[in-house]
Amino acid sequence: MNPPIHRNPITAVESPAVGVTIDGLTKNFGTFQALKNVSFTVEPGEIFVLMGPSGSGKSVLLKHIVGLEAATAGRVLINGQDATAEHTLERIRIALVFQAGALFNSLSVYDNLALYPREHRFGDEATIRDKVMRALQILSLENSAQKFPSELSGGMRKRVAIARALVMEPQLMLYDEPTSELDPVMSATISEIIATLKDEYHVTTIVVSHDRELALGIADRVGILMGGELVFLGPPASLRQPADPRIADFFHPRIDLKNPRFKTLET
Amino acid sequence: MKQFTHFLEGFGSAVQLLFQSARFVGTLPRQRARFIDQCYLIGYTTLPIVAILCFFMGSVLALQSGYSMENFGAKQFIGSLVGLSFARELGPVIVAILVAGRVGSAITAELASMKVYQEVDALVTMNIPPARILVLPRLAAVLVMMPVLAIIGNLIGWFGGAVVCKYVESIAIEPEAYFSALRRYMKFKDVGTGLMKAEIFGFVVVLICCSIGLNTRGGPREIGASVTKAVVVSLISILVLDYFVTKALM
Amino acid sequence: MNTAQQTARVGLFFLLGLALTWVTWETLSDGKLFKQTGYSLVAGFDNLKELKQGDEVRMAGVKIGSVERTRLAGRRAEAVLRIDPGVKIASDATATIVMAGLIGTNYIGLDLGTPGAPVLTDGAELRTKITPDINAIMTELGNLGQKLEGALGSITTTVNGDGKNPGLFQKLDRLVTDNSTKIDTTMTNLASATEKINKGEGTLGKLLNDSKLHDELVATVSEIKGAATDAKSFVADAQTLVNQVKSGKGTLGALIFDETAGNDLKVVTRNLRDISDKIAKGEGTLGKLLTDDSLYLSAQSTLKKADSAIDSLGDSGPITAVGAAAKVLF
Ligand SMILES: Nc1ncnc2c1ncn2[C@@H]1O[C@H](COP(=O)(O)OP(=O)(O)OP(=O)(O)O)[C@@H](O)[C@H]1O
Ligand SMILES: [Mg+2]
């Protein structure tokens, strides 16, 4: 099978879609092991959903892919190039939607979105304006263009972060909890965006999410991290009846309100 | 020992930041708006406090030298003393300290919070090096603004001395005599040396503050700690550098 | 505030800085970095002392240029002067290094030279004159101070004595104390002489009480009285002198360095005393006249002779008579 061709939505320049290989990745923060020998591959043009309980190392893994963290052992390859190498980011456009948004607080929403195209000279101010306003429209933010991040709600920040990633026209798109603070309608919109980018432009996508519906709806493959270990890797269908009791527990937590867990901890 | 390694680390990262920024000098014309913005912050908005402090520093210098020089009847040399010490030493050091306190702390606070709230990480993933858009415009702005602040501070300091000499009864030296004494032993080289010193101090202060800000790790508490550290390191650097630069420029 | 406004402010601010720097430069370097006006002259000295670049050049006190630079040329030091354009300097004008203040502010002073002398042109050499520098003056002042101190010291010794030898004031004091009794004696002697004359004692007394001779003698006595007054005024003069010396006035200067004046005073006083002593003891003509009765007769005859002489001389006043008497007497 030929690799899918990534097509830039604006320039329509076509290039092979980006593949990500994570090879024996281990990360220690002091004595704490955040990632333990994690290995998997994300095929070009694929939507990979990474799941796992809070604190299992999902965000840390994403940071390794964009080169913000250096691995203690193992490596991350993007199209065969080390993620921490400087030129990787220069050659491959990677967008990361941070869990907390990471908006530029001193810039307006509009300028947050316009920064990347301006710095990388996508075109004149009018072209950039078109692109920015379109991204804002997709996320229903057109009325907030002149606001500053401090004036936004948590969900709006997340949407601005996603819009900012869209404007980058990335080949590899990383979402850290894109729908965690959003209403069902907005969540559906995000799912649609992810699917459209994959179908139209063959954007390789990695989504970190707790949202089981989103995951099962759009994922080509799913990985589950627990305590820094990759405990599951496979198609979403096989998650409907998970064999691993840990995964079953994760998806169908037994809630016994008569006998809450913290009560047993207290005694 | 640990302190020493910290110092070396800090020094190393500042030098690294300097070279990283230097690589992007070519992008300055495109960053005109940012550059102007920083010029405004570093130069224009710092002027009032520079003016006030230099005025009173010149006044106090004249007052003190008037008091001590009266003892051996050399009052007519107050102009020379105030002029030279202000041009060569006090002017540049005062301006640099003000820039460290007012501009440097703001730079560190801003960059540290950008670092803590992952804005810097966002820039890195966008392949926009922080050195290019955060550090370079500030360094360029301080290079352009520092001599302007220093010369204005200098002249205001001289003027402050002249006012004290005229209106303080125990001194009572006319401005004409004061300025002629000031001119007698002053070459432009003295003023130029001062401007050069101010330039070096300002540049080093901004570089240090940028570097410490960008190397902040942790949360809001660390932002405060970084600002304190940046100001302290800047002040020490100014005074230590002052010795060596003075010696080198002599 | 919009960006344009901000840009404008930053731009103006920067221009202000440039302008101020330029003004400072111009002021401090006398603008010579931009324009070289006037012409230059060379002044050679053995030693430029405190003269330095930028110091003024003045002609008859008027600033006409400045010291452009100083340099060593062989065995002498040269100051290159930049003279304002239009200032003409005579070739015989002389340059000196003048101090304007005690702490090293110097300038080059030029005199006017003679009118009509040829004018110096660019690069010409000025005539120079050496003036003592501040150090030399200070050294001399120091020496002078020492000398003054020495002089004052010796004056003090002269006046107050040095322990072994009495000082001037002691000497004068002693002089006056020693002689005051003698002066007194003189006065007393004179007084007693007059008394004797009054009582008709002695030749003169008899002469006086002899009414015939009275008239003639009145003049003689008044002559003698005049002499006594003279003696008195002499004593008074001496006393004044002593007083003046005592109070440090007048001839003190001469007296300080000239002891003979003091000695003279002594001698004069002694002579005076001797004379009065001799008169009192009947020594000398006047003494004999005053004390010796035996002279009376001869005096009488003398006076008779004088009388006849006067008669023979016709109508002459007592003064002529006394004059004749005096001729006989002395
Ligand atoms: N910079 C760091 N220094 C030390 N420990 C860290 C650091 N970053 C993450 N960790 C630790 O690594 C573990 C994984 O963190 P991570 O942020 O990847 O969790 P997560 O899976 O993203 O959780 P969540 O779903 O809540 O976002 C956590 O226990 C966290 O404490
Ligand atoms: Mg996370």
CSV table of C-alpha atoms in Angstrom, one decimal, chain C residues 12 21 41 86 98 100 134 184 190 194 196 209-210 212 214 232 247 254 279 294 296-297:
chain,number,residue,atom,x,y,z
C,12,LEU,CA,11.7,61.4,18.6
C,21,THR,CA,25.1,63.5,22.2
C,41,LEU,CA,51.6,78.6,16.1
C,86,GLY,CA,41.6,87.2,12.3
C,98,VAL,CA,50.6,81.8,33.2
C,100,ALA,CA,45.3,81.3,36.6
C,134,ILE,CA,54.2,77.6,41.0
C,184,ASP,CA,67.0,115.6,88.6
C,190,LEU,CA,69.9,125.0,88.3
C,194,THR,CA,68.6,130.7,90.6
C,196,LYS,CA,71.2,131.9,95.3
C,209,ASN,CA,70.7,143.2,94.6
C,210,ASP,CA,72.8,146.1,93.7
C,212,LYS,CA,72.6,150.0,90.0
C,214,HIS,CA,70.1,145.7,88.2
C,232,LYS,CA,65.3,122.1,80.2
C,247,SER,CA,56.5,103.3,73.1
C,254,ALA,CA,67.4,103.2,63.9
C,279,ILE,CA,78.6,125.0,87.7
C,294,SER,CA,86.1,137.6,94.8
C,296,TYR,CA,82.4,140.4,92.4
C,297,LEU,CA,84.8,143.3,92.4
